[in-house]
Coordinates of C-alpha atoms in Angstrom, one line a residue:
M1 CA 46.3 0.3 -60.4
I2 CA 48.3 1.9 -58.1
E3 CA 52.7 0.7 -58.5
L4 CA 55.2 1.2 -56.2
E5 CA 58.2 0.2 -55.9
T6 CA 59.9 -0.6 -52.4
E7 CA 63.2 -3.3 -51.3
V8 CA 61.3 -5.0 -48.4
V9 CA 57.1 -5.5 -48.1
V10 CA 56.4 -6.3 -44.6
I11 CA 52.8 -8.2 -44.7
G12 CA 51.0 -7.9 -41.2
A13 CA 51.7 -5.6 -38.2
G14 CA 51.2 -8.0 -35.3
M15 CA 54.2 -8.9 -32.9
A16 CA 56.2 -10.7 -35.6
G17 CA 55.8 -7.6 -39.1
L18 CA 56.5 -5.0 -36.8
M19 CA 59.6 -6.9 -34.9
A20 CA 60.6 -7.1 -38.2
A21 CA 59.6 -3.7 -39.7
T22 CA 61.6 -1.2 -36.6
A23 CA 64.6 -3.8 -37.1
L24 CA 64.8 -2.7 -41.3
S25 CA 63.8 1.0 -40.4
D26 CA 67.1 2.0 -42.0
R27 CA 66.2 0.4 -45.3
D28 CA 63.4 1.4 -47.6
V29 CA 60.7 -1.1 -46.0
V30 CA 56.4 -0.6 -46.5
V31 CA 54.5 -2.5 -44.0
L32 CA 50.4 -3.6 -45.2
E33 CA 48.2 -4.7 -42.7
A34 CA 44.9 -5.8 -44.2
T35 CA 43.3 -4.8 -41.0
D36 CA 42.5 -1.3 -39.3
R37 CA 45.0 -1.6 -36.1
A38 CA 48.7 -2.4 -36.0
G39 CA 49.3 -4.9 -33.2
G40 CA 47.1 -9.0 -34.0
R41 CA 46.5 -10.5 -31.1
V42 CA 48.0 -7.7 -28.6
E43 CA 44.7 -5.6 -27.6
S44 CA 44.7 -3.4 -24.8
V45 CA 42.0 -0.9 -23.3
R46 CA 42.3 1.9 -21.0
Q47 CA 40.4 2.7 -18.5
G48 CA 42.7 5.6 -15.3
D49 CA 45.3 4.2 -13.9
Y50 CA 44.4 0.2 -15.3
W51 CA 44.5 -1.0 -18.7
I52 CA 42.8 -5.3 -19.6
N53 CA 44.4 -6.9 -22.1
L54 CA 41.4 -9.0 -24.8
G55 CA 44.3 -10.5 -26.5
T56 CA 47.3 -12.3 -25.1
Q57 CA 47.4 -12.0 -21.6
F58 CA 51.2 -11.1 -20.3
T59 CA 54.7 -10.5 -21.5
E60 CA 56.9 -13.4 -21.4
G61 CA 60.2 -14.6 -21.9
T62 CA 63.8 -13.1 -23.3
G63 CA 65.4 -12.1 -25.8
P64 CA 63.9 -8.9 -29.1
L65 CA 60.9 -7.9 -26.6
I66 CA 62.2 -7.4 -23.4
E67 CA 65.3 -5.5 -25.4
A68 CA 62.8 -3.1 -26.9
L69 CA 60.4 -2.5 -23.9
E70 CA 63.4 -2.0 -22.1
R71 CA 64.8 0.0 -25.4
H72 CA 62.2 2.2 -26.0
Q73 CA 61.6 2.4 -21.7
V74 CA 57.8 1.0 -20.5
A75 CA 57.3 0.7 -17.8
M76 CA 56.6 -2.4 -16.3
G77 CA 54.2 -3.7 -14.0
T78 CA 55.9 -6.5 -11.3
L79 CA 54.3 -9.1 -10.4
A80 CA 56.9 -10.5 -7.5
G81 CA 55.3 -11.8 -5.2
K82 CA 51.9 -12.1 -6.7
K83 CA 50.4 -15.8 -7.2
V84 CA 47.7 -17.7 -9.3
A85 CA 44.9 -19.8 -7.2
L86 CA 42.5 -22.7 -7.7
A87 CA 39.1 -21.8 -7.7
L88 CA 37.5 -25.6 -6.6
H89 CA 33.2 -26.3 -5.2
G90 CA 33.3 -22.3 -4.6
K91 CA 36.5 -21.9 -2.2
Q92 CA 40.4 -20.4 -3.2
V93 CA 43.2 -22.2 -2.7
D94 CA 46.8 -20.5 -3.6
T95 CA 48.1 -23.3 -5.6
S96 CA 52.0 -21.9 -4.9
N97 CA 51.8 -25.6 -3.6
P98 CA 50.1 -27.8 -5.6
F99 CA 50.4 -31.5 -3.5
G100 CA 49.5 -29.2 -0.4
L101 CA 46.5 -27.5 -2.8
M102 CA 44.6 -31.1 -3.2
F103 CA 44.5 -31.2 1.2
R104 CA 43.6 -27.4 1.3
S105 CA 40.5 -28.1 -1.4
R106 CA 37.2 -29.1 -1.0
M107 CA 38.6 -33.2 -3.0
T108 CA 37.5 -36.3 -2.6
F109 CA 40.1 -39.5 -1.6
L110 CA 39.6 -39.9 -5.8
D111 CA 40.6 -36.2 -6.8
R112 CA 43.2 -36.4 -5.7
L113 CA 44.4 -39.7 -6.8
G114 CA 43.8 -38.6 -9.5
L115 CA 45.3 -35.2 -10.0
A116 CA 48.5 -36.4 -8.3
A117 CA 49.6 -39.0 -10.8
V118 CA 48.8 -35.9 -13.8
G119 CA 51.3 -33.7 -12.3
A120 CA 53.3 -37.0 -12.1
R121 CA 53.0 -37.7 -15.1
I122 CA 53.6 -33.8 -16.6
L123 CA 56.7 -33.9 -13.7
A124 CA 58.5 -36.8 -15.0
A125 CA 58.5 -35.3 -18.2
A126 CA 59.0 -31.4 -18.1
P127 CA 63.1 -32.1 -16.9
F128 CA 64.0 -32.9 -20.2
L129 CA 61.9 -30.9 -21.9
Q130 CA 64.3 -28.4 -20.4
M131 CA 67.4 -30.3 -21.1
N132 CA 69.7 -29.0 -24.0
P133 CA 68.1 -30.9 -26.9
G134 CA 71.7 -32.4 -28.1
N135 CA 71.2 -34.6 -25.2
R136 CA 70.2 -38.1 -27.0
L137 CA 67.1 -38.7 -23.8
A138 CA 65.7 -36.0 -23.8
K139 CA 65.8 -35.9 -27.7
R140 CA 64.1 -39.6 -27.1
V141 CA 61.5 -38.2 -24.3
R142 CA 60.4 -35.1 -26.8
A143 CA 60.3 -37.4 -29.8
K144 CA 58.6 -39.4 -28.1
L145 CA 55.9 -36.2 -26.9
D146 CA 55.5 -35.0 -30.3
A147 CA 53.9 -38.1 -31.5
L148 CA 51.0 -38.4 -27.9
S149 CA 48.9 -36.3 -27.2
A150 CA 48.3 -34.1 -24.8
S151 CA 44.9 -36.3 -23.4
Y152 CA 47.7 -38.9 -22.4
V153 CA 48.2 -37.4 -19.3
L154 CA 44.4 -38.6 -18.7
R155 CA 44.3 -42.0 -18.9
G156 CA 42.9 -44.2 -16.3
I157 CA 41.8 -40.8 -14.8
G158 CA 37.8 -41.5 -13.5
S159 CA 38.2 -38.3 -11.0
E160 CA 35.7 -35.7 -13.1
V161 CA 37.8 -32.7 -10.9
A162 CA 40.4 -33.8 -12.6
R163 CA 39.4 -34.1 -15.9
D164 CA 38.0 -30.8 -15.8
M165 CA 41.2 -28.7 -14.5
V166 CA 43.5 -30.3 -17.5
R167 CA 41.1 -29.1 -19.9
S168 CA 41.1 -25.5 -18.8
W169 CA 44.6 -25.9 -18.3
S170 CA 44.8 -26.8 -21.5
G171 CA 41.8 -24.3 -22.7
Q172 CA 43.4 -21.5 -20.8
W173 CA 47.0 -21.5 -21.7
M174 CA 46.6 -23.0 -25.7
G175 CA 42.9 -22.6 -26.0
C176 CA 42.0 -26.1 -27.5
E177 CA 41.3 -29.4 -26.4
P178 CA 44.3 -31.4 -25.0
E179 CA 43.2 -34.1 -27.9
E180 CA 44.0 -31.8 -30.0
T181 CA 47.9 -30.6 -29.5
A182 CA 50.8 -32.9 -29.6
A183 CA 52.1 -33.8 -25.5
T184 CA 55.6 -31.7 -25.6
Q185 CA 53.3 -27.6 -25.8
F186 CA 51.3 -28.5 -23.2
V187 CA 54.0 -30.9 -20.3
F188 CA 56.4 -27.9 -21.1
S189 CA 54.4 -25.5 -20.2
M190 CA 52.5 -27.5 -17.5
G191 CA 55.3 -28.3 -16.1
I192 CA 57.0 -25.3 -15.1
L193 CA 53.8 -23.4 -13.5
L194 CA 53.4 -27.1 -11.2
T195 CA 56.8 -26.3 -10.3
D196 CA 58.0 -22.4 -9.9
P197 CA 55.9 -19.9 -11.9
A198 CA 58.9 -17.3 -10.4
K199 CA 60.6 -20.0 -13.5
V200 CA 58.8 -18.4 -16.4
P201 CA 61.8 -15.7 -17.6
N202 CA 60.1 -12.0 -17.2
F203 CA 56.7 -13.4 -16.6
S204 CA 55.5 -9.3 -16.7
L205 CA 53.0 -6.9 -18.4
P206 CA 53.9 -4.1 -19.2
E207 CA 52.0 -0.7 -18.0
G208 CA 49.3 0.2 -20.4
G209 CA 49.3 -2.9 -21.2
N210 CA 50.5 -5.4 -24.1
Q211 CA 49.9 -2.8 -26.5
T212 CA 52.7 0.3 -25.0
L213 CA 55.1 -2.0 -27.1
T214 CA 52.5 -2.2 -30.2
D215 CA 51.6 1.5 -30.2
V216 CA 55.4 2.3 -29.7
L217 CA 56.2 0.7 -33.2
A218 CA 53.2 1.5 -35.0
T219 CA 54.3 4.7 -34.0
D220 CA 57.7 5.1 -35.2
L221 CA 56.7 3.4 -38.1
G222 CA 55.1 6.8 -39.9
D223 CA 53.4 6.2 -42.6
R224 CA 55.2 3.1 -44.5
L225 CA 52.5 1.1 -42.4
R226 CA 49.6 1.4 -44.1
L227 CA 46.4 0.2 -43.0
N228 CA 43.4 -1.5 -44.2
S229 CA 45.5 -2.3 -46.7
P230 CA 44.4 -6.1 -47.4
V231 CA 47.2 -8.4 -49.3
T232 CA 45.4 -10.8 -52.6
S233 CA 48.1 -12.3 -53.5
V234 CA 52.1 -12.9 -53.4
E235 CA 54.0 -14.0 -56.3
W236 CA 58.0 -14.3 -56.8
T237 CA 60.8 -14.8 -59.1
E238 CA 64.0 -15.1 -57.8
D239 CA 64.9 -11.8 -58.8
G240 CA 61.7 -10.5 -57.0
V241 CA 58.5 -10.3 -55.0
V242 CA 55.5 -8.7 -56.0
V243 CA 52.0 -8.6 -53.6
D244 CA 49.1 -7.2 -54.9
Y245 CA 46.7 -5.6 -51.9
A246 CA 43.7 -2.8 -52.2
D247 CA 44.0 0.2 -50.7
E248 CA 41.6 3.0 -50.4
N249 CA 41.8 3.5 -53.7
G250 CA 41.4 0.5 -55.2
P251 CA 43.5 -2.1 -56.2
A252 CA 48.0 -1.9 -55.0
R253 CA 50.9 -3.2 -56.2
I254 CA 53.9 -3.4 -55.0
R255 CA 56.9 -5.0 -56.3
A256 CA 59.6 -5.1 -53.5
R257 CA 63.3 -6.8 -53.9
R258 CA 62.2 -9.6 -50.7
A259 CA 59.6 -9.7 -48.8
I260 CA 58.7 -11.2 -45.2
V261 CA 55.0 -12.8 -44.5
A262 CA 54.1 -12.1 -41.0
V263 CA 50.6 -13.4 -40.6
P264 CA 48.6 -16.6 -39.5
S265 CA 49.6 -19.7 -41.4
D266 CA 45.8 -19.8 -43.1
V267 CA 46.1 -17.6 -43.9
A268 CA 49.6 -17.4 -45.5
V269 CA 48.6 -20.5 -47.4
K270 CA 45.7 -18.2 -49.5
L271 CA 48.6 -15.3 -50.3
M272 CA 51.0 -17.4 -51.9
P273 CA 49.3 -19.3 -54.3
G274 CA 53.3 -20.7 -55.4
L275 CA 53.7 -22.3 -52.6
P276 CA 55.4 -25.8 -53.3
P277 CA 54.2 -28.7 -52.3
E278 CA 56.1 -29.6 -48.7
Y279 CA 55.2 -25.4 -47.0
R280 CA 51.6 -26.0 -47.7
S281 CA 51.6 -29.4 -46.0
A282 CA 53.8 -27.2 -42.6
F283 CA 51.9 -24.7 -42.7
D284 CA 48.8 -26.9 -43.4
D285 CA 49.8 -28.9 -40.3
I286 CA 49.7 -26.3 -37.7
R287 CA 46.8 -25.4 -35.5
Y288 CA 44.6 -22.4 -33.4
G289 CA 43.5 -22.6 -30.4
R290 CA 40.8 -20.5 -30.2
Y291 CA 39.3 -17.9 -27.0
V292 CA 36.5 -15.7 -24.9
V293 CA 37.9 -12.9 -23.4
V294 CA 35.6 -10.3 -21.8
G295 CA 36.5 -7.9 -19.3
F296 CA 35.8 -5.9 -17.0
F297 CA 37.1 -2.7 -15.0
T298 CA 35.8 -2.7 -11.4
H299 CA 35.5 -0.4 -8.3
E300 CA 36.0 -1.5 -5.5
E301 CA 37.8 0.4 -2.2
G302 CA 40.4 -0.9 -0.1
P303 CA 41.9 -4.6 0.0
Q304 CA 40.7 -7.4 -1.7
R305 CA 41.0 -11.4 -1.5
W306 CA 42.2 -11.1 -4.9
D307 CA 44.4 -9.0 -5.5
D308 CA 47.8 -10.6 -4.8
Y309 CA 46.5 -13.0 -7.3
I310 CA 47.4 -12.8 -11.2
A311 CA 45.4 -15.4 -12.3
V312 CA 42.3 -18.0 -10.7
S313 CA 42.3 -21.2 -12.3
T314 CA 38.8 -22.0 -12.2
P315 CA 37.6 -25.6 -14.0
Q316 CA 34.1 -25.1 -13.2
L317 CA 33.0 -21.8 -14.1
S318 CA 32.0 -20.7 -18.3
F319 CA 35.1 -19.5 -18.1
Q320 CA 38.1 -21.2 -17.3
A321 CA 40.3 -18.6 -15.9
M322 CA 40.6 -15.3 -13.8
F323 CA 43.2 -12.9 -14.8
N324 CA 43.4 -10.1 -12.2
H325 CA 46.0 -7.4 -15.0
A326 CA 45.3 -4.2 -11.7
A327 CA 48.1 -7.1 -9.4
A328 CA 50.7 -5.2 -11.6
L329 CA 50.0 -2.1 -9.5
R330 CA 49.4 -3.5 -6.6
G331 CA 52.3 -2.7 -4.4
P332 CA 53.1 -1.6 -0.8
G333 CA 50.9 1.4 1.0
A334 CA 47.7 2.6 0.2
R335 CA 45.6 0.0 -2.3
K336 CA 43.7 2.7 -4.7
P337 CA 40.1 2.1 -6.1
G338 CA 39.2 -0.2 -9.2
G339 CA 40.9 -2.5 -10.7
A340 CA 40.4 -4.9 -13.9
L341 CA 39.8 -9.0 -14.3
A342 CA 40.0 -10.7 -18.1
C343 CA 38.1 -14.0 -17.6
F344 CA 38.8 -15.7 -20.3
A345 CA 37.2 -19.5 -21.9
G346 CA 39.2 -21.8 -24.3
G347 CA 38.5 -24.5 -26.6
A348 CA 36.0 -26.1 -26.6
V349 CA 34.1 -24.2 -24.4
A350 CA 35.2 -21.0 -25.9
D351 CA 33.7 -23.0 -29.5
N352 CA 30.4 -23.4 -27.1
L353 CA 30.1 -19.7 -26.3
F354 CA 30.7 -18.7 -30.1
E355 CA 27.3 -19.1 -31.0
L356 CA 26.2 -16.6 -28.3
T357 CA 25.2 -12.4 -28.1
D358 CA 27.7 -10.5 -26.2
E359 CA 25.3 -10.2 -24.4
E360 CA 24.2 -13.8 -23.6
I361 CA 28.5 -13.9 -22.3
V362 CA 28.4 -11.5 -20.8
N363 CA 25.9 -11.9 -18.1
R364 CA 26.9 -15.8 -18.4
F365 CA 30.5 -14.7 -17.1
T366 CA 29.2 -12.2 -14.5
A367 CA 26.9 -14.0 -12.9
D368 CA 29.9 -16.6 -12.7
L369 CA 32.1 -13.8 -11.6
L370 CA 30.0 -13.2 -9.1
S371 CA 29.5 -16.7 -8.1
L372 CA 33.1 -15.9 -7.3
Y373 CA 33.5 -12.5 -5.8
P374 CA 30.1 -11.4 -4.5
E375 CA 31.5 -8.4 -3.2
L376 CA 31.6 -7.0 -6.7
E377 CA 28.3 -6.6 -6.9
G378 CA 27.4 -3.2 -8.7
K379 CA 31.0 -2.9 -8.7
L380 CA 31.4 -4.3 -12.5
D381 CA 31.7 -1.7 -15.3
E382 CA 30.3 -3.3 -18.2
G383 CA 31.8 -6.4 -19.5
I384 CA 34.3 -5.4 -22.9
V385 CA 33.8 -8.4 -25.5
R386 CA 36.5 -10.6 -28.1
R387 CA 35.9 -13.6 -30.2
H388 CA 38.9 -14.7 -31.0
H389 CA 38.8 -18.0 -33.9
R390 CA 42.3 -18.2 -33.9
V391 CA 45.5 -17.3 -31.3
V392 CA 48.2 -19.8 -29.9
P393 CA 49.7 -21.6 -32.5
F394 CA 49.8 -25.9 -31.2
W395 CA 50.3 -28.7 -33.2
A396 CA 48.6 -32.4 -33.5
P397 CA 50.9 -35.8 -32.4
G398 CA 53.3 -35.7 -35.4
G399 CA 52.6 -32.5 -37.0
R400 CA 55.5 -30.5 -35.8
A401 CA 58.3 -32.9 -37.6
S402 CA 57.2 -30.2 -40.5
L403 CA 58.0 -27.2 -38.5
P404 CA 62.1 -26.5 -39.5
T405 CA 60.7 -26.2 -43.7
L406 CA 59.2 -23.2 -42.1
R407 CA 62.1 -21.7 -40.8
R408 CA 63.7 -22.0 -44.4
H409 CA 63.2 -19.6 -47.0
L410 CA 61.5 -19.4 -50.3
G411 CA 63.7 -16.9 -52.7
P412 CA 62.8 -13.8 -51.5
V413 CA 60.4 -15.1 -49.4
H414 CA 60.9 -15.1 -45.5
L415 CA 58.4 -15.9 -43.3
A416 CA 57.7 -15.5 -39.4
G417 CA 55.6 -16.3 -36.2
D418 CA 55.2 -17.7 -33.5
Y419 CA 54.4 -20.9 -35.2
Q420 CA 57.9 -21.4 -36.4
L421 CA 59.3 -21.7 -32.8
D422 CA 58.7 -24.0 -30.8
M423 CA 57.0 -23.1 -27.9
P424 CA 54.9 -20.3 -29.4
S425 CA 54.5 -16.9 -26.8
L426 CA 55.0 -13.0 -27.7
A427 CA 58.0 -13.3 -27.1
D428 CA 58.6 -15.6 -29.9
A429 CA 56.7 -14.5 -32.3
A430 CA 58.9 -10.8 -31.9
S431 CA 62.3 -12.7 -32.0
S432 CA 60.3 -14.4 -35.3
G433 CA 60.5 -10.6 -37.2
E434 CA 63.4 -9.8 -35.5
R435 CA 65.3 -13.4 -36.9
A436 CA 63.9 -13.2 -40.5
A437 CA 64.6 -9.2 -39.9
E438 CA 68.4 -10.4 -40.0
Q439 CA 68.5 -12.6 -42.5
V440 CA 66.9 -10.3 -45.6
R441 CA 69.6 -7.7 -44.6
A442 CA 72.4 -10.7 -44.6
S443 CA 70.4 -10.7 -48.5
L444 CA 70.6 -7.6 -49.6
P445 CA 73.8 -5.4 -50.9
R446 CA 74.6 -2.6 -47.9
S447 CA 72.7 0.0 -47.2
A448 CA 73.7 3.7 -49.3
N449 CA 72.5 5.3 -46.2

């Protein structure tokens, strides 16, 4: 067995692991990634001027992620003036005014009443989640939402349309059903979108896709990033860490002073058999959303109905949302031919799709996309399918109480991942990686360099 020594070993080259390793690039650091590519749930495919995000759809938030995009001079496509739409009963309606949309779309009185009740419940609770967490009333509201499932917004709602829309929102934004998740994350996300999507901070699309940044970070790490190197165990004492893994030559081992474990919760439990019970229990509380994504490069010319929309919610189709990545490139002047669309299904819808072949999924999504936009007939490239069994972390009612445990390090082992934060996102994953790196740096002697 080959044995190496390093100062810091980072396990996992998703956004959290890449940001952690980058923040420690002046130290002796090695990154082990089980797969043949860096980026984790961040994946983009490119064709000409366009790209499709086949994993995480958007970049949003503040902090290390945005700073890294700016530092590496990654151009950002603008979403200023872009909108979100709802496709219902064959009609596409702008959702910038959620109450106005009820009267412009083809809803019955019962549907309008049900949707108004759902919206009122979300909007009544959402402001408290944006208050200072120390506020006493905000604390009480948060505690109540943490204990409730998101399905509380559907209590007493008889409208099938309203129920379909709530399930679609939960599926497309969290990859789960309302009954699965605590209400907190659902209410916060939907509250912002219902009041003003522009409030989502730095909601944008890096040109070339989200993978543009992870590619840059991976390139900067050079041979310190080791792909196809699955870790089999992580053990530690007060003095250091021993990581067993496999590479192209067989079993290998790294001895390090510190480790940053930046992998999904269920993987972390498998890699660290010595986890104390409270950590194991906290990891077990984390659930993950599921998604199926089909991306289509398109070959239309001239202005199109979807050009100004970054997303169209489609609760009555085989996919729950259509994301228009080309919207970030649509500005004043002549419209370039072609485009890029991603059709998204999550939660129970994705679970059912997992049982189908790629061809069957593409055929379903293609038929529904053409029912939405018949003018795309003959102008779609072959669909690109991705099945994601583990994407956005969420908590069942009561599960968030164990979250503080996962923010504490285990001696020389530090944890990173967006499961550590209240509202998981790509930006949160980056923040957790940088925070773990800062903790590691503070615990090590000053570098001699």
